[in-house]
Amino acid sequence: MEIQQANANRRPGLNHFGLHVENLKNVVATLKERGVTVDDVRVRPDDSSVANATDPNGIRIEMFEFGPGSPQGKAIASWK
């Protein structure tokens, strides 16, 4: 969860949330096939990937895929 103060560029209330997904490229392709406006996958240097979509209410949906070398991937593996 991320909590930030509202300002001229950020309305009060929920403005985005994040989801961890497996196979982000397939998720993005499926969403695009269904007419959802979604960004292309961006590969990050920390062995993770991210893409964003926006729901009809303007809430951004941030989708991540964490590779095994990413800090989040390492944490997830340690929970198993």
Short mmCIF file of N, CA, C and O in Angstrom, two decimals:
data_model
loop_
_atom_site.label_atom_id
_atom_site.label_comp_id
_atom_site.label_asym_id
_atom_site.label_seq_id
_atom_site.Cartn_x
_atom_site.Cartn_y
_atom_site.Cartn_z
N MET A 1 0.85 -1.16 0.00
CA MET A 1 0.00 0.00 0.00
C MET A 1 0.90 1.23 0.00
O MET A 1 1.93 1.26 0.67
N GLU A 2 0.50 2.20 -0.75
CA GLU A 2 1.25 3.46 -0.82
C GLU A 2 0.28 4.58 -0.49
O GLU A 2 -0.78 4.69 -1.12
N ILE A 3 0.61 5.39 0.48
CA ILE A 3 -0.24 6.50 0.87
C ILE A 3 0.52 7.80 0.59
O ILE A 3 1.66 7.97 1.03
N GLN A 4 -0.12 8.69 -0.17
CA GLN A 4 0.50 9.97 -0.50
C GLN A 4 -0.51 11.07 -0.30
O GLN A 4 -1.72 10.87 -0.47
N GLN A 5 -0.02 12.25 0.02
CA GLN A 5 -0.89 13.39 0.24
C GLN A 5 -1.46 13.89 -1.09
O GLN A 5 -0.76 13.93 -2.10
N ALA A 6 -2.74 14.25 -1.07
CA ALA A 6 -3.37 14.82 -2.26
C ALA A 6 -2.74 16.18 -2.56
O ALA A 6 -2.31 16.90 -1.66
N ASN A 7 -2.66 16.50 -3.85
CA ASN A 7 -2.16 17.81 -4.28
C ASN A 7 -2.81 18.15 -5.61
O ASN A 7 -3.75 17.48 -6.04
N ALA A 8 -2.31 19.17 -6.29
CA ALA A 8 -2.92 19.60 -7.55
C ALA A 8 -2.87 18.51 -8.62
O ALA A 8 -3.71 18.48 -9.52
N ASN A 9 -1.90 17.61 -8.54
CA ASN A 9 -1.75 16.55 -9.53
C ASN A 9 -2.27 15.19 -9.06
O ASN A 9 -2.27 14.24 -9.81
N ARG A 10 -2.67 15.10 -7.80
CA ARG A 10 -3.10 13.81 -7.23
C ARG A 10 -4.38 14.04 -6.43
O ARG A 10 -4.37 14.70 -5.40
N ARG A 11 -5.47 13.47 -6.92
CA ARG A 11 -6.74 13.65 -6.23
C ARG A 11 -6.76 12.85 -4.93
O ARG A 11 -6.01 11.86 -4.79
N PRO A 12 -7.61 13.21 -3.97
CA PRO A 12 -7.70 12.44 -2.74
C PRO A 12 -8.31 11.07 -3.00
O PRO A 12 -9.06 10.88 -3.95
N GLY A 13 -7.98 10.12 -2.16
CA GLY A 13 -8.52 8.78 -2.27
C GLY A 13 -7.60 7.86 -3.05
O GLY A 13 -6.46 8.19 -3.36
N LEU A 14 -8.12 6.71 -3.39
CA LEU A 14 -7.36 5.70 -4.11
C LEU A 14 -7.04 6.20 -5.52
O LEU A 14 -7.93 6.60 -6.26
N ASN A 15 -5.75 6.20 -5.88
CA ASN A 15 -5.40 6.60 -7.24
C ASN A 15 -4.67 5.52 -8.01
O ASN A 15 -4.57 5.59 -9.22
N HIS A 16 -4.14 4.52 -7.30
CA HIS A 16 -3.57 3.36 -8.00
C HIS A 16 -3.33 2.23 -7.01
O HIS A 16 -3.28 2.43 -5.82
N PHE A 17 -3.22 1.03 -7.58
CA PHE A 17 -2.84 -0.13 -6.78
C PHE A 17 -1.98 -1.03 -7.64
O PHE A 17 -1.96 -0.92 -8.86
N GLY A 18 -1.23 -1.90 -6.99
CA GLY A 18 -0.31 -2.78 -7.69
C GLY A 18 -0.69 -4.23 -7.56
O GLY A 18 -1.25 -4.65 -6.54
N LEU A 19 -0.40 -4.99 -8.62
CA LEU A 19 -0.66 -6.42 -8.63
C LEU A 19 0.61 -7.14 -9.06
O LEU A 19 1.28 -6.71 -10.01
N HIS A 20 0.91 -8.23 -8.40
CA HIS A 20 1.99 -9.11 -8.84
C HIS A 20 1.36 -10.16 -9.73
O HIS A 20 0.41 -10.83 -9.32
N VAL A 21 1.85 -10.28 -10.95
CA VAL A 21 1.30 -11.26 -11.89
C VAL A 21 2.40 -12.16 -12.40
O VAL A 21 3.58 -11.81 -12.37
N GLU A 22 2.01 -13.33 -12.85
CA GLU A 22 2.95 -14.22 -13.53
C GLU A 22 2.76 -14.02 -15.03
O GLU A 22 1.63 -13.89 -15.49
N ASN A 23 3.83 -13.95 -15.76
CA ASN A 23 3.83 -13.79 -17.22
C ASN A 23 3.14 -12.48 -17.63
O ASN A 23 2.07 -12.49 -18.25
N LEU A 24 3.77 -11.38 -17.27
CA LEU A 24 3.22 -10.06 -17.53
C LEU A 24 2.96 -9.82 -19.01
O LEU A 24 1.97 -9.20 -19.38
N LYS A 25 3.83 -10.31 -19.89
CA LYS A 25 3.62 -10.11 -21.33
C LYS A 25 2.29 -10.71 -21.77
O LYS A 25 1.56 -10.11 -22.56
N ASN A 26 1.96 -11.90 -21.27
CA ASN A 26 0.68 -12.52 -21.62
C ASN A 26 -0.50 -11.76 -21.03
O ASN A 26 -1.54 -11.62 -21.68
N VAL A 27 -0.35 -11.27 -19.81
CA VAL A 27 -1.42 -10.49 -19.18
C VAL A 27 -1.69 -9.24 -20.00
O VAL A 27 -2.85 -8.91 -20.31
N VAL A 28 -0.63 -8.52 -20.39
CA VAL A 28 -0.79 -7.30 -21.18
C VAL A 28 -1.44 -7.62 -22.53
O VAL A 28 -2.36 -6.92 -22.97
N ALA A 29 -0.99 -8.68 -23.19
CA ALA A 29 -1.57 -9.05 -24.48
C ALA A 29 -3.06 -9.38 -24.34
O ALA A 29 -3.88 -8.94 -25.17
N THR A 30 -3.41 -10.10 -23.30
CA THR A 30 -4.82 -10.45 -23.08
C THR A 30 -5.66 -9.21 -22.82
O THR A 30 -6.76 -9.07 -23.36
N LEU A 31 -5.15 -8.30 -22.00
CA LEU A 31 -5.89 -7.06 -21.72
C LEU A 31 -6.08 -6.25 -23.00
O LEU A 31 -7.17 -5.72 -23.25
N LYS A 32 -5.03 -6.14 -23.82
CA LYS A 32 -5.15 -5.40 -25.08
C LYS A 32 -6.17 -6.04 -26.00
O LYS A 32 -6.96 -5.34 -26.64
N GLU A 33 -6.18 -7.38 -26.07
CA GLU A 33 -7.17 -8.08 -26.90
C GLU A 33 -8.59 -7.77 -26.45
O GLU A 33 -9.52 -7.79 -27.26
N ARG A 34 -8.76 -7.50 -25.17
CA ARG A 34 -10.09 -7.22 -24.62
C ARG A 34 -10.43 -5.73 -24.62
O ARG A 34 -11.42 -5.32 -24.03
N GLY A 35 -9.56 -4.92 -25.24
CA GLY A 35 -9.86 -3.51 -25.40
C GLY A 35 -9.39 -2.61 -24.27
O GLY A 35 -9.74 -1.43 -24.24
N VAL A 36 -8.62 -3.13 -23.36
CA VAL A 36 -8.11 -2.33 -22.25
C VAL A 36 -6.91 -1.52 -22.73
O VAL A 36 -6.06 -2.03 -23.44
N THR A 37 -6.87 -0.25 -22.34
CA THR A 37 -5.70 0.57 -22.64
C THR A 37 -4.64 0.24 -21.61
O THR A 37 -4.83 0.46 -20.41
N VAL A 38 -3.55 -0.31 -22.08
CA VAL A 38 -2.48 -0.75 -21.19
C VAL A 38 -1.14 -0.44 -21.85
O VAL A 38 -0.99 -0.57 -23.06
N ASP A 39 -0.18 0.01 -21.04
CA ASP A 39 1.16 0.30 -21.54
C ASP A 39 1.87 -0.99 -21.93
O ASP A 39 1.55 -2.06 -21.42
N ASP A 40 2.86 -0.84 -22.80
CA ASP A 40 3.73 -1.97 -23.10
C ASP A 40 4.57 -2.29 -21.86
O ASP A 40 4.80 -1.44 -21.00
N VAL A 41 5.03 -3.52 -21.79
CA VAL A 41 5.86 -3.97 -20.67
C VAL A 41 7.20 -3.24 -20.71
O VAL A 41 7.83 -3.14 -21.75
N ARG A 42 7.61 -2.74 -19.55
CA ARG A 42 8.94 -2.13 -19.40
C ARG A 42 9.77 -3.04 -18.50
O ARG A 42 9.37 -3.35 -17.38
N VAL A 43 10.91 -3.45 -19.03
CA VAL A 43 11.83 -4.29 -18.25
C VAL A 43 12.72 -3.37 -17.44
O VAL A 43 13.30 -2.42 -17.97
N ARG A 44 12.83 -3.64 -16.16
CA ARG A 44 13.63 -2.80 -15.27
C ARG A 44 14.96 -3.49 -14.98
O ARG A 44 15.09 -4.70 -15.12
N PRO A 45 15.97 -2.71 -14.59
CA PRO A 45 17.30 -3.30 -14.38
C PRO A 45 17.39 -4.23 -13.17
O PRO A 45 18.39 -4.92 -13.01
N ASP A 46 16.38 -4.26 -12.32
CA ASP A 46 16.43 -5.10 -11.11
C ASP A 46 15.78 -6.47 -11.30
O ASP A 46 15.35 -7.09 -10.34
N ASP A 47 15.67 -6.95 -12.55
CA ASP A 47 15.06 -8.24 -12.86
C ASP A 47 13.56 -8.25 -12.54
O ASP A 47 13.02 -9.21 -12.01
N SER A 48 12.91 -7.15 -12.87
CA SER A 48 11.46 -7.09 -12.76
C SER A 48 10.92 -6.38 -14.00
O SER A 48 11.67 -5.74 -14.73
N SER A 49 9.63 -6.51 -14.21
CA SER A 49 8.96 -5.85 -15.33
C SER A 49 7.70 -5.20 -14.80
O SER A 49 7.10 -5.66 -13.82
N VAL A 50 7.26 -4.12 -15.48
CA VAL A 50 6.08 -3.38 -15.04
C VAL A 50 5.29 -2.91 -16.25
O VAL A 50 5.86 -2.64 -17.31
N ALA A 51 3.98 -2.82 -16.10
CA ALA A 51 3.08 -2.23 -17.08
C ALA A 51 1.91 -1.63 -16.31
O ALA A 51 1.58 -2.07 -15.21
N ASN A 52 1.31 -0.60 -16.88
CA ASN A 52 0.19 0.08 -16.24
C ASN A 52 -1.04 0.08 -17.13
O ASN A 52 -0.92 0.24 -18.35
N ALA A 53 -2.18 -0.06 -16.51
CA ALA A 53 -3.47 0.09 -17.17
C ALA A 53 -4.27 1.08 -16.33
O ALA A 53 -3.92 1.35 -15.17
N THR A 54 -5.33 1.62 -16.89
CA THR A 54 -6.19 2.54 -16.15
C THR A 54 -7.62 2.04 -16.24
O THR A 54 -8.10 1.75 -17.33
N ASP A 55 -8.28 1.95 -15.09
CA ASP A 55 -9.66 1.47 -15.10
C ASP A 55 -10.60 2.60 -15.53
O ASP A 55 -10.19 3.76 -15.66
N PRO A 56 -11.87 2.31 -15.77
CA PRO A 56 -12.82 3.34 -16.24
C PRO A 56 -12.98 4.52 -15.29
O PRO A 56 -13.41 5.60 -15.70
N ASN A 57 -12.63 4.35 -14.02
CA ASN A 57 -12.72 5.44 -13.04
C ASN A 57 -11.44 6.24 -12.93
O ASN A 57 -11.32 7.10 -12.06
N GLY A 58 -10.45 5.93 -13.76
CA GLY A 58 -9.20 6.67 -13.74
C GLY A 58 -8.18 6.16 -12.75
O GLY A 58 -7.17 6.80 -12.51
N ILE A 59 -8.43 5.00 -12.16
CA ILE A 59 -7.50 4.43 -11.20
C ILE A 59 -6.46 3.60 -11.95
O ILE A 59 -6.81 2.74 -12.75
N ARG A 60 -5.20 3.91 -11.70
CA ARG A 60 -4.11 3.21 -12.37
C ARG A 60 -3.87 1.85 -11.72
O ARG A 60 -3.83 1.73 -10.50
N ILE A 61 -3.73 0.84 -12.56
CA ILE A 61 -3.44 -0.52 -12.10
C ILE A 61 -2.02 -0.83 -12.54
O ILE A 61 -1.73 -0.91 -13.73
N GLU A 62 -1.13 -0.94 -11.57
CA GLU A 62 0.29 -1.18 -11.81
C GLU A 62 0.53 -2.68 -11.67
O GLU A 62 0.25 -3.25 -10.63
N MET A 63 1.00 -3.30 -12.75
CA MET A 63 1.20 -4.76 -12.74
C MET A 63 2.69 -5.05 -12.82
O MET A 63 3.40 -4.49 -13.66
N PHE A 64 3.16 -5.91 -11.94
CA PHE A 64 4.57 -6.27 -11.87
C PHE A 64 4.77 -7.76 -12.07
O PHE A 64 3.94 -8.56 -11.64
N GLU A 65 5.87 -8.11 -12.68
CA GLU A 65 6.37 -9.48 -12.68
C GLU A 65 7.77 -9.40 -12.09
O GLU A 65 8.61 -8.66 -12.60
N PHE A 66 7.99 -10.11 -11.01
CA PHE A 66 9.27 -10.08 -10.32
C PHE A 66 10.10 -11.30 -10.70
O PHE A 66 9.68 -12.43 -10.46
N GLY A 67 11.26 -11.07 -11.31
CA GLY A 67 12.16 -12.16 -11.64
C GLY A 67 12.85 -12.68 -10.38
O GLY A 67 12.84 -12.02 -9.33
N PRO A 68 13.47 -13.85 -10.45
CA PRO A 68 14.09 -14.45 -9.26
C PRO A 68 15.25 -13.62 -8.71
O PRO A 68 15.57 -13.72 -7.54
N GLY A 69 15.84 -12.76 -9.53
CA GLY A 69 16.95 -11.94 -9.06
C GLY A 69 16.53 -10.60 -8.48
O GLY A 69 17.35 -9.88 -7.91
N SER A 70 15.26 -10.26 -8.60
CA SER A 70 14.78 -8.98 -8.06
C SER A 70 14.65 -9.07 -6.54
O SER A 70 14.46 -10.16 -5.99
N PRO A 71 14.72 -7.95 -5.85
CA PRO A 71 14.54 -7.99 -4.38
C PRO A 71 13.19 -8.62 -4.00
O PRO A 71 13.12 -9.41 -3.06
N GLN A 72 12.14 -8.28 -4.74
CA GLN A 72 10.82 -8.84 -4.43
C GLN A 72 10.78 -10.33 -4.73
O GLN A 72 10.18 -11.10 -3.98
N GLY A 73 11.39 -10.75 -5.85
CA GLY A 73 11.44 -12.17 -6.19
C GLY A 73 12.18 -12.98 -5.13
O GLY A 73 11.76 -14.09 -4.79
N LYS A 74 13.26 -12.43 -4.62
CA LYS A 74 14.01 -13.10 -3.56
C LYS A 74 13.17 -13.23 -2.29
O LYS A 74 13.17 -14.25 -1.62
N ALA A 75 12.44 -12.15 -1.97
CA ALA A 75 11.58 -12.19 -0.78
C ALA A 75 10.48 -13.23 -0.95
O ALA A 75 10.20 -14.02 -0.03
N ILE A 76 9.85 -13.25 -2.11
CA ILE A 76 8.77 -14.22 -2.37
C ILE A 76 9.31 -15.64 -2.26
O ILE A 76 8.68 -16.52 -1.65
N ALA A 77 10.50 -15.90 -2.82
CA ALA A 77 11.09 -17.24 -2.75
C ALA A 77 11.38 -17.64 -1.30
O ALA A 77 11.26 -18.81 -0.94
N SER A 78 11.73 -16.67 -0.46
CA SER A 78 12.05 -16.98 0.93
C SER A 78 10.81 -17.36 1.75
O SER A 78 10.94 -17.97 2.81
N TRP A 79 9.63 -17.02 1.26
CA TRP A 79 8.39 -17.34 1.97
C TRP A 79 7.94 -18.76 1.71
O TRP A 79 7.07 -19.27 2.40
N LYS A 80 8.50 -19.41 0.69
CA LYS A 80 8.03 -20.74 0.31
C LYS A 80 8.71 -21.81 1.12
O LYS A 80 9.75 -21.71 1.62
#
